[in-house]
Coordinates of C-alpha atoms and ligand atoms in Angstrom, one line a residue:
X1 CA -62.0 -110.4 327.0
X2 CA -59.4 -107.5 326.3
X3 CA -59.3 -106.0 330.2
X4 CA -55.3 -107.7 329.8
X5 CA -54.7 -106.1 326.3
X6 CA -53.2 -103.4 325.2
X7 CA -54.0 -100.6 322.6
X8 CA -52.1 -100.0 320.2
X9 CA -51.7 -96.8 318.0
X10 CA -49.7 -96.2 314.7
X11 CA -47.8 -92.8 314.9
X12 CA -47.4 -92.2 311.1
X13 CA -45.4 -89.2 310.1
X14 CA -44.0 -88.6 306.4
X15 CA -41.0 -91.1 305.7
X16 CA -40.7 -91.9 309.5
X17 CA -39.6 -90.9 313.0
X18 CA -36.3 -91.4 311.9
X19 CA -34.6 -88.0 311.2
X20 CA -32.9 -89.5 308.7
X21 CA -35.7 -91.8 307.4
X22 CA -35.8 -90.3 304.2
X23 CA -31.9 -91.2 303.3
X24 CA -32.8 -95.3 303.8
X25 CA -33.1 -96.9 300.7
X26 CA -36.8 -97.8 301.0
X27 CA -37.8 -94.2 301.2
X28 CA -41.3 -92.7 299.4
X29 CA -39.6 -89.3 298.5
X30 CA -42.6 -87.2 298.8
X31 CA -44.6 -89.0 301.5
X32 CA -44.9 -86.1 303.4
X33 CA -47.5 -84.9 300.4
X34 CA -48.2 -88.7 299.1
X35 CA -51.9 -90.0 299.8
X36 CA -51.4 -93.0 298.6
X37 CA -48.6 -93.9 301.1
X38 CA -50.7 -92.6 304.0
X39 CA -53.8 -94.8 302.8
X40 CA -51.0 -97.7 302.3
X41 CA -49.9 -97.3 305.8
X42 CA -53.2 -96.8 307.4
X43 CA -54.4 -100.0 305.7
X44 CA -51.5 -102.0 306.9
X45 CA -52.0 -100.8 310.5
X46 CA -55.9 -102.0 310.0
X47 CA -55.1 -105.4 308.9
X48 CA -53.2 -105.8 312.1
X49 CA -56.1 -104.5 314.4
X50 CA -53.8 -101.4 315.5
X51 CA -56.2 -99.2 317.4
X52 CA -55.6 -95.8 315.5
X53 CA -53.4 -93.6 313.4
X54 CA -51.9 -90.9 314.8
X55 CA -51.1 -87.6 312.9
X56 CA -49.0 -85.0 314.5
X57 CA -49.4 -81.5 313.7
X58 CA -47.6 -77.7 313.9
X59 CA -49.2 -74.9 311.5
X60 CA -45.4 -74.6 310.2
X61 CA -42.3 -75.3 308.8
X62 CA -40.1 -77.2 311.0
X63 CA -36.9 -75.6 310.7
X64 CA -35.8 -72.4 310.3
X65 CA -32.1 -72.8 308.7
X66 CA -32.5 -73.4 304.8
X67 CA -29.6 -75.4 305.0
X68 CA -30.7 -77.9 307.5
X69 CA -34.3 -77.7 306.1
X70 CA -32.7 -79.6 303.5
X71 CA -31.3 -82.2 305.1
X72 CA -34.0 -83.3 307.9
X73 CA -37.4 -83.8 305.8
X74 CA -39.0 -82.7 308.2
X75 CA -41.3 -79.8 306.1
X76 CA -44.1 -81.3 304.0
X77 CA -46.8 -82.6 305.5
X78 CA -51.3 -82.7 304.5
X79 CA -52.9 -80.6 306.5
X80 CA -53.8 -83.4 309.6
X81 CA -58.0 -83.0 309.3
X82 CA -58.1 -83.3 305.4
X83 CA -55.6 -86.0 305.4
X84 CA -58.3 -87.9 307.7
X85 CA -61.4 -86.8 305.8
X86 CA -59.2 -89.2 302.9
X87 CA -58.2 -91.8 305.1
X88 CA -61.8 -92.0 306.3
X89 CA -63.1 -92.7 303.4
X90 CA -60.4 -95.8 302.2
X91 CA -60.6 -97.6 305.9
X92 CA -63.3 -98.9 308.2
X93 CA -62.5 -99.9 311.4
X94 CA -59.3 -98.0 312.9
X95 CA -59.2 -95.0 314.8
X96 CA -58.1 -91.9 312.6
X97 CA -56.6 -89.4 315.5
X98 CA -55.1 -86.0 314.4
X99 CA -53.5 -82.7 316.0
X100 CA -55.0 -79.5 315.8
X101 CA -54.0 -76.4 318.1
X102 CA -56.6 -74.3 320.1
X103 CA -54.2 -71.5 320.6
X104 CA -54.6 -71.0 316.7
X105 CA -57.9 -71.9 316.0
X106 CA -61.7 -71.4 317.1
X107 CA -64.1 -73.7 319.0
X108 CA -66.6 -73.5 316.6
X109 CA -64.7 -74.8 313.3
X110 CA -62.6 -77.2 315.0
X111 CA -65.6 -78.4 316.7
X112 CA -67.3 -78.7 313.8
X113 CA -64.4 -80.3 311.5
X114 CA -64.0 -83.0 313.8
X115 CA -67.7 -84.0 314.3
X116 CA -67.4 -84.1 310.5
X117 CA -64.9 -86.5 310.6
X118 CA -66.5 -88.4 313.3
X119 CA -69.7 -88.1 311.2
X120 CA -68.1 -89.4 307.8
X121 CA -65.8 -92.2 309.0
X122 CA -68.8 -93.7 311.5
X123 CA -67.4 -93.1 315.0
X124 CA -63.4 -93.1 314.4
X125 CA -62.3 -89.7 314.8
X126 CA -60.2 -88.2 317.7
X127 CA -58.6 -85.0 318.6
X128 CA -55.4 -84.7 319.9
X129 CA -55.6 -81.4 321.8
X130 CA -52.6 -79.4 321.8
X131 CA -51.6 -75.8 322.9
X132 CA -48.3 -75.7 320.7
X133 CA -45.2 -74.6 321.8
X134 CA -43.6 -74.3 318.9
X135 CA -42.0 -70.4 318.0
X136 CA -42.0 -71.0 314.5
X137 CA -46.0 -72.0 314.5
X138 CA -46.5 -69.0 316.7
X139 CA -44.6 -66.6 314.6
X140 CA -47.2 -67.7 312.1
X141 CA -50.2 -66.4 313.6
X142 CA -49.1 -63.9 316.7
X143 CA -46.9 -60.8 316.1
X144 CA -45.8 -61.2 319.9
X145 CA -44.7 -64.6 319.2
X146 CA -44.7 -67.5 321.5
X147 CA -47.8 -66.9 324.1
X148 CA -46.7 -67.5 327.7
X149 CA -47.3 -71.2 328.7
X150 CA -49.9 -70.6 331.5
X151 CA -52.1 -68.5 329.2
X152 CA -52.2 -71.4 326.4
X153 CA -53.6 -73.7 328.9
X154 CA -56.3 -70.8 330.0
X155 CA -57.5 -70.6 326.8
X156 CA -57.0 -74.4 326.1
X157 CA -59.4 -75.3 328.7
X158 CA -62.2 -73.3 328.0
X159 CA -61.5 -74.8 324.3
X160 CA -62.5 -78.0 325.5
X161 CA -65.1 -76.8 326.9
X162 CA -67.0 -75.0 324.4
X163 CA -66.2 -77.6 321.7
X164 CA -67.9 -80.4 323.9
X165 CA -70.9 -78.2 324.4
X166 CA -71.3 -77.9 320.7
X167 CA -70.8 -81.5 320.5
X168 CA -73.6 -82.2 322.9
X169 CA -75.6 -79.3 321.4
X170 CA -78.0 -81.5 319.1
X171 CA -78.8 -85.0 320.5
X172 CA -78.7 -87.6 318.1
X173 CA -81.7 -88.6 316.1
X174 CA -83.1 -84.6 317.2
X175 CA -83.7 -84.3 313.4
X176 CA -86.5 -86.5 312.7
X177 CA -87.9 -85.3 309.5
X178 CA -91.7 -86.7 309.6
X179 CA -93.7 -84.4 307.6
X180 CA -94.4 -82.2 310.2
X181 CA -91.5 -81.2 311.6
X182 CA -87.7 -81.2 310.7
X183 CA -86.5 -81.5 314.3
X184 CA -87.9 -81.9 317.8
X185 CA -87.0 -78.7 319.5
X186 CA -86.5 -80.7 323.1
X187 CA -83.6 -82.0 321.6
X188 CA -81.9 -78.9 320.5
X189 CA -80.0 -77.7 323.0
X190 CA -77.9 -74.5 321.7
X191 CA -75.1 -73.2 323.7
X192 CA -74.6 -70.0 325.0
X193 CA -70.5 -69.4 325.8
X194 CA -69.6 -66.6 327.0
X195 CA -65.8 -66.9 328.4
X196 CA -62.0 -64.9 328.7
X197 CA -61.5 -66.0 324.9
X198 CA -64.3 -67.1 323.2
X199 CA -68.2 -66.2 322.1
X200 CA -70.1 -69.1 320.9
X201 CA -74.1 -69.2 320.4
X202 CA -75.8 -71.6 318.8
X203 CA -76.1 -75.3 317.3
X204 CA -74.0 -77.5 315.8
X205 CA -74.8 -77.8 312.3
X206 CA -74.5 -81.6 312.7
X207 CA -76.0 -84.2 315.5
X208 CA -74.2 -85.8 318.4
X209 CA -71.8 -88.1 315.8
X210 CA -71.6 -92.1 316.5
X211 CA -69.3 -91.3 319.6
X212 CA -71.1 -88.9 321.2
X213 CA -68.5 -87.0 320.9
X214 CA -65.1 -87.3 319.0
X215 CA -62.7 -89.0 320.9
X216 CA -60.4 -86.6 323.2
X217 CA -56.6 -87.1 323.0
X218 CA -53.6 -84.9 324.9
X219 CA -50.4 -85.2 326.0
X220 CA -49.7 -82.8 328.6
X221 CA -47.0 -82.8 330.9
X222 CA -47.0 -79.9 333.0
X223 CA -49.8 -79.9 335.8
X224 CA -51.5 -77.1 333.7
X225 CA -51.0 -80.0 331.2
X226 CA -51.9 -82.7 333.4
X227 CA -55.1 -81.4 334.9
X228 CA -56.7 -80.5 331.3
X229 CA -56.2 -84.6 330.5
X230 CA -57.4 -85.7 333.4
X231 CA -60.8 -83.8 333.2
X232 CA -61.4 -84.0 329.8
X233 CA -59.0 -86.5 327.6
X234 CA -60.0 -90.0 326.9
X235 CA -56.2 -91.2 325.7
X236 CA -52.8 -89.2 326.5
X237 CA -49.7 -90.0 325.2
X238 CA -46.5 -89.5 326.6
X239 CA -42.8 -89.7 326.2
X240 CA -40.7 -91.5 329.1
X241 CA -37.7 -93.1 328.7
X242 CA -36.9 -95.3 331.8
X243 CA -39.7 -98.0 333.5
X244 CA -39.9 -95.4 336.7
X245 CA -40.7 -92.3 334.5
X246 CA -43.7 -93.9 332.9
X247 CA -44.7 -95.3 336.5
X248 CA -44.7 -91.8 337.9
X249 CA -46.5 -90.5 335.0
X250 CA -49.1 -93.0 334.7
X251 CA -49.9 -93.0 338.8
X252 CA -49.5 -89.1 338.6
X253 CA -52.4 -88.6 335.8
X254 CA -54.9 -91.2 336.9
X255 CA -54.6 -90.2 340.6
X256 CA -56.2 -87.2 339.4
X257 CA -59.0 -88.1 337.7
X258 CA -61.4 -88.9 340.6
X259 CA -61.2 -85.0 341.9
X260 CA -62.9 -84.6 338.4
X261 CA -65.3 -87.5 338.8
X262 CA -63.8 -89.3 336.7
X263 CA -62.8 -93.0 336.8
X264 CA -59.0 -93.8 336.2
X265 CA -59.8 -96.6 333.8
X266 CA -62.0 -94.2 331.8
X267 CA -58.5 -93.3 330.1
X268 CA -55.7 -94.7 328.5
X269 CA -52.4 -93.7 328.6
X270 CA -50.4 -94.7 325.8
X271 CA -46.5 -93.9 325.6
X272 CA -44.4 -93.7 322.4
X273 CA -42.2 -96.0 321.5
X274 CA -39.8 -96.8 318.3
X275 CA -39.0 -100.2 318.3
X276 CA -35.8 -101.2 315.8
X277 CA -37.2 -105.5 315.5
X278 CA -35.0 -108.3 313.6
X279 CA -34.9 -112.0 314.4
X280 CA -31.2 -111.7 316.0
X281 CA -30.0 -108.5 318.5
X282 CA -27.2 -108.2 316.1
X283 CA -29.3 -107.9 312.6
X284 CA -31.7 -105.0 314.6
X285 CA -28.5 -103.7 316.2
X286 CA -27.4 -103.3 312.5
X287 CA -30.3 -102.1 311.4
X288 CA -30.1 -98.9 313.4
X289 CA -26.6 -98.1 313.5
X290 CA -27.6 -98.3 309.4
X291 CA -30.0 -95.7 310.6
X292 CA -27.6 -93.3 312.5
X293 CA -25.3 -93.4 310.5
X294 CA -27.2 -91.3 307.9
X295 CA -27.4 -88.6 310.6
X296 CA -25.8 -85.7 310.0
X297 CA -24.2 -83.8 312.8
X298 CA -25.8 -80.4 312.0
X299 CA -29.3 -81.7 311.7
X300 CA -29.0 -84.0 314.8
X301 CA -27.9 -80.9 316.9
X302 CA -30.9 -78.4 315.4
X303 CA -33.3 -81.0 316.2
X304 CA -32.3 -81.4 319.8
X305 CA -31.5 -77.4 320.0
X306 CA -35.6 -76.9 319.3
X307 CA -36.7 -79.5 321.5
X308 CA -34.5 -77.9 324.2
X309 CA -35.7 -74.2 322.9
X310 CA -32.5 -73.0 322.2
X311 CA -31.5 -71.1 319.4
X312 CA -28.0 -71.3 319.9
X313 CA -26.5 -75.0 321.0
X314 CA -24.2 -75.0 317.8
X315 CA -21.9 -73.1 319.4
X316 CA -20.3 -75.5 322.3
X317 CA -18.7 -78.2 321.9
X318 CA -20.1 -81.1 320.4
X319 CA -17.9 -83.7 322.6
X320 CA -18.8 -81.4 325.7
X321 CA -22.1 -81.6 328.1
X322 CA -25.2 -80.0 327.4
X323 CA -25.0 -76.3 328.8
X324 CA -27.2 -74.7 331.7
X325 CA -29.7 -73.5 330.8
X326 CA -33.3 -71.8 331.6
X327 CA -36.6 -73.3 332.1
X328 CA -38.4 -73.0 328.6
X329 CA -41.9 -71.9 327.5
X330 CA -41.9 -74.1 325.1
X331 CA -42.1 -78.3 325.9
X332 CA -40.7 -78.3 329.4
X333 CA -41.3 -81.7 330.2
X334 CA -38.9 -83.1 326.6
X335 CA -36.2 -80.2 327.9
X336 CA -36.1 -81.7 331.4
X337 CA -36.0 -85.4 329.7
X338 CA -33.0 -84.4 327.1
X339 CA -30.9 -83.0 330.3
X340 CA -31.6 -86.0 333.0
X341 CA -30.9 -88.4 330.1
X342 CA -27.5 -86.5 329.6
X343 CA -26.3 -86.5 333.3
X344 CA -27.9 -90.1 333.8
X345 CA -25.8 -91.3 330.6
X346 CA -23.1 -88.6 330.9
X347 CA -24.0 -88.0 327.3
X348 CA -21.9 -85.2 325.1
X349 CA -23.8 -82.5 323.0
X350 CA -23.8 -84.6 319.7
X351 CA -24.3 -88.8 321.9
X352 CA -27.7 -86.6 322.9
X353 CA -28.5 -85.3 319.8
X354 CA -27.5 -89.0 318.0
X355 CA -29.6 -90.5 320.6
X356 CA -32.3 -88.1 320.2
X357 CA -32.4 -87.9 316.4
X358 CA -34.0 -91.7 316.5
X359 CA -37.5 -91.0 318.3
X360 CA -37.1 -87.6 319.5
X361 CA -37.0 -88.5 323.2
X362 CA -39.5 -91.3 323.1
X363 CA -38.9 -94.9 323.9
X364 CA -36.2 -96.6 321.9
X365 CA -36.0 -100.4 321.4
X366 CA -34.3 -102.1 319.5
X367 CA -34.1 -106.1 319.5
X368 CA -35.7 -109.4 318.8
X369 CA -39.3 -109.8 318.9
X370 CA -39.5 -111.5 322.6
X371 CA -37.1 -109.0 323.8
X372 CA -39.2 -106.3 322.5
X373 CA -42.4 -108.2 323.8
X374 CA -40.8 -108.6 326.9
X375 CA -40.4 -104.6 327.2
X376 CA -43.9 -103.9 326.2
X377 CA -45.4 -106.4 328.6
X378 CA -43.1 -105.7 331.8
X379 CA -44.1 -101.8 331.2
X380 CA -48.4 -102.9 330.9
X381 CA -48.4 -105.0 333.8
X382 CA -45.8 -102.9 335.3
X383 CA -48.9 -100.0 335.7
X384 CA -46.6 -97.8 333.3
X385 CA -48.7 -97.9 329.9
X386 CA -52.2 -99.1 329.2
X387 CA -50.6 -99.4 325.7
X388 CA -48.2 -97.6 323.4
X389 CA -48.1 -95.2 320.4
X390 CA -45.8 -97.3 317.8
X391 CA -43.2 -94.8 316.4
X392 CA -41.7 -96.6 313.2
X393 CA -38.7 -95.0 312.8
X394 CA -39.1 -95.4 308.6
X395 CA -41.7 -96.1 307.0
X396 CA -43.4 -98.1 304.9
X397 CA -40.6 -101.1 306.3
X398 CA -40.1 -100.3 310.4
X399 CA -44.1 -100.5 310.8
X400 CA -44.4 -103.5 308.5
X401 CA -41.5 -105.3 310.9
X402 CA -43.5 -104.4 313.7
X403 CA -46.6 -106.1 312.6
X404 CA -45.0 -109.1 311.3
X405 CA -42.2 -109.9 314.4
X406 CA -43.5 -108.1 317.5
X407 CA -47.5 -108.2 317.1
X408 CA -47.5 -112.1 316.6
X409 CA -45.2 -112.1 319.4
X410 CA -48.0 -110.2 321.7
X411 CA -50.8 -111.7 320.7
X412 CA -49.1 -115.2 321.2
X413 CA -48.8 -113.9 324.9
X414 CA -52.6 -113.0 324.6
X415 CA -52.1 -109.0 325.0
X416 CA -53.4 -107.7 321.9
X417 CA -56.6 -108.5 320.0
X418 CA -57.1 -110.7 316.8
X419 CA -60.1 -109.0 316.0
X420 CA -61.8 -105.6 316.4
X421 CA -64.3 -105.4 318.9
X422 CA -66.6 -102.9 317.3
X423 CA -66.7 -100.4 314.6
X424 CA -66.1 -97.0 316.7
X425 CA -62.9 -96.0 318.3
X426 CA -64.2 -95.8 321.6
X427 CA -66.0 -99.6 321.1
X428 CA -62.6 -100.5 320.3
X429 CA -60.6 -98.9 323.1
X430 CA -63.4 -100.2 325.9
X431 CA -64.4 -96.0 326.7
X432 CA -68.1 -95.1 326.8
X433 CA -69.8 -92.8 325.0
X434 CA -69.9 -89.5 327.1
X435 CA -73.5 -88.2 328.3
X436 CA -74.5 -84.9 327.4
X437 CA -73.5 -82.3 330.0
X438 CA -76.4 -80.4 330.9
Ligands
LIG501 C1 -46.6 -88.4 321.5 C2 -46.7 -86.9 321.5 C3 -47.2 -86.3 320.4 C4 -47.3 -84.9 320.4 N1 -47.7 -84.2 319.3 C5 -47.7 -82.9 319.3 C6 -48.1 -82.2 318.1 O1 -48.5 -82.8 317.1 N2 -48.1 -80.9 318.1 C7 -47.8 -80.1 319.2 O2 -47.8 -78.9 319.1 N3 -47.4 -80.7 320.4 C8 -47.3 -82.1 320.4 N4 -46.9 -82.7 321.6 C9 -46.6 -81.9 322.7 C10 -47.7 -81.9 323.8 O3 -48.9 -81.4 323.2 C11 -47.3 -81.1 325.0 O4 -47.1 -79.8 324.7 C12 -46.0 -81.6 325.6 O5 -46.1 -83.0 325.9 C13 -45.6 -80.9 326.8 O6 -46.7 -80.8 327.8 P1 -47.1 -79.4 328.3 O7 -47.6 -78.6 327.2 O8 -48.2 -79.7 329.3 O9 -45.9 -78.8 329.0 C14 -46.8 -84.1 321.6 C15 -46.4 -84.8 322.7 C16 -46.3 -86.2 322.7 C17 -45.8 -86.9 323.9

């Protein structure tokens, strides 16, 4: 029975979520470019039945200051899809998610890297779809910069939609090899996309892979945002920071799922949270103020500054409130989180940015096992998450206290598994495999 459980995913990232995870003491120095500590971490995510990894993903550097560069870690990282061809090869049961952009890239080769993927780890890869709104990935590929946030999502959507035609293009078992004939025609269906951005004729060069198709992932927030997951995602992630956010978030996308024809259960929504665990409140109270305290002030305020798209927020004062400021084009949804936590909290420029240097704007908890438990299942059953997307805030240790505090915790509660319940990641997270779309 797992209709009362929750899915769990692993949101790895270099040294951690942390910004200043790679100052602990227990940190891999290169981890960012380190395949053995990615395999490490994937495998200790398996044993304990997590759903999937997650990879995040922009085609860039993260910073644009040298001098802050060199203090927030934040620039090395494996390319997302050949660090999951690796991983895919060392694991077998756990979902191996990763990011890829379709404002800088083509239907036809992401379509085809992930089937691949899906293909060569039987049934466990998934997409997470983005439209990046990062200026330093765009001044990577566009001379014009930062394309306008409506047009991403134009040209996201007909993304989707070419790549699942592709996916559905060859129907599994269509090459039969028997002497007489390599494949049955009938079962080739190519596809013929002609659209605003995009030309693609043709097959696949693969079969539908153990899935069907890979599994979708987004996290929009807009309603551009919105829309797009609920016609075509299968998880979405999110970043809310009280009970009532998630709520809204969680009624808001499912409620529009039917208008597609879709049915609400048919995705999960999985928020990210960084959960700081120790047996007493005051040793995990401890162990993040250890954490913060390896913050420094200019990296703290950069980090904030991008996520609020402004180039400029080192100059006012750092004990003073956030300033106005103008709707972004780049993550609107994290700039209108950073400012209603500031007036909610009456939070000074550099509070925020201490605040937000932990999980960038996701979830923080920090606490003993049941406390933590106690969260997670009040925001479940509360119809806020179907699950969440466990940000360890260093790595290899914030994970490994996860698993060994807070998982035994749920589990003794009877909301997460002891075993996988099949071998694909859509098995595993109860979602069908999709039918072809004629
Ligand atoms: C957990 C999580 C992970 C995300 N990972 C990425 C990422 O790797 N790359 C990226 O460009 N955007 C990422 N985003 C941003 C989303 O794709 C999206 O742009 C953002 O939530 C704002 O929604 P909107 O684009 O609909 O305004 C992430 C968002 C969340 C909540």
């Amino acid at each position: 029975m797992t209709a009362g459980q929750m899915k769990l995913g692993a949101f790895l990232m270099a040294g951690g979520h942390h910004i200043a995870a790679w100052r602990h003491p227990d940190a891999v120095a290169d981890a960012g470019v380190d395949i053995d500590h990615f395999i490490g971490l994937t495998r200790i995510a398996e044993a304990a039945k997590f759903d999937m990894i997650f990879i995040e993903d922009a085609a860039a550097i993260r910073e644009r200051n040298v001098n802050i560069a060199s203090q927030a870690a934040r620039s090395t990282m494996f390319e997302p899809l050949s660090l999951l061809a690796a991983l895919a090869v060392n694991t077998s049961h756990i979902g191996l998610v990763a990011t890829a952009s379709t404002t800088y890239n083509e239907p036809y080769g992401l379509a085809r890297a992930f089937a691949s993927i899906d293909h060569l780890s039987g049934g466990r890869a998934g997409w997470n779809l983005v439209t990046s709104a990062s200026e330093l990935e765009a001044e990577n590929f566009v001379s014009s910069g930062l394309r306008p946030h409506a047009q991403r999502y134009e040209r996201a959507e007909e993304f989707a939609q070419a790549a699942t035609a592709l996916w559905d293009s060859v129907d599994t078992g269509a090459y039969v090899a028997n002497g007489s004939a390599f494949a049955e025609p009938s079962r080739l269906h190519p596809v013929n996309h002609q659209g605003m951005h995009f030309t693609v004729k043709g097959l696949l060069d693969s079969p539908r892979s153990p899935q069907g198709r890979p599994l979708m992932v987004q996290a929009g927030a807009s309603d551009a945002g919105k829309n797009l997951a609920a016609r075509t995602a299968d998880v979405v992630f999110t970043a809310a920071q009280t009970i009532g956010e998630a709520q809204a978030y969680y009624a808001d996308l499912k409620g529009r799922m039917p208008a597609f024809g879709r049915d609400p259960d048919d995705l999960k929504i999985l928020p990210g949270v960084s959960p700081i665990v120790a047996r007493t409140e005051s040793e995990a109270r401890a162990k993040y103020d250890a954490l913060q305290e390896l913050i420094p002030d200019e990296v703290g305020v950069a980090l904030l500054a991008s996520y609020l798209s402004l180039k400029d927020l080192a100059q006012y004062p750092l004990e003073g409130p956030l300033p106005e400021m103008p709707q972004t084009d780049g993550i609107q949804s994290r700039q209108q989180l950073i400012i209603d936590l500031g007036r909610r909290e009456n939070l000074s420029i550099r509070q925020l940015a201490r605040h937000f240097a932990g999980a960038r704007g996701h979830w923080q908890l920090i606490g003993t096992p049941a406390q933590i438990a106690d969260e997670l299942e009040e925001r479940f059953c509360g119809r806020a998450a179907d699950g969440f997307n466990v940000m360890g805030a260093h790595f290899p240790g914030a994970l490994e206290d996860f698993i060994a505090l807070v998982i035994p915790e749920l589990r003794r509660r009877g909301l997460f598994r002891e075993e996988y319940e099949g071998r694909t990641l859509r098995e595993n997270l109860g979602i069908k495999i999709p039918t072809r779309t004629a």
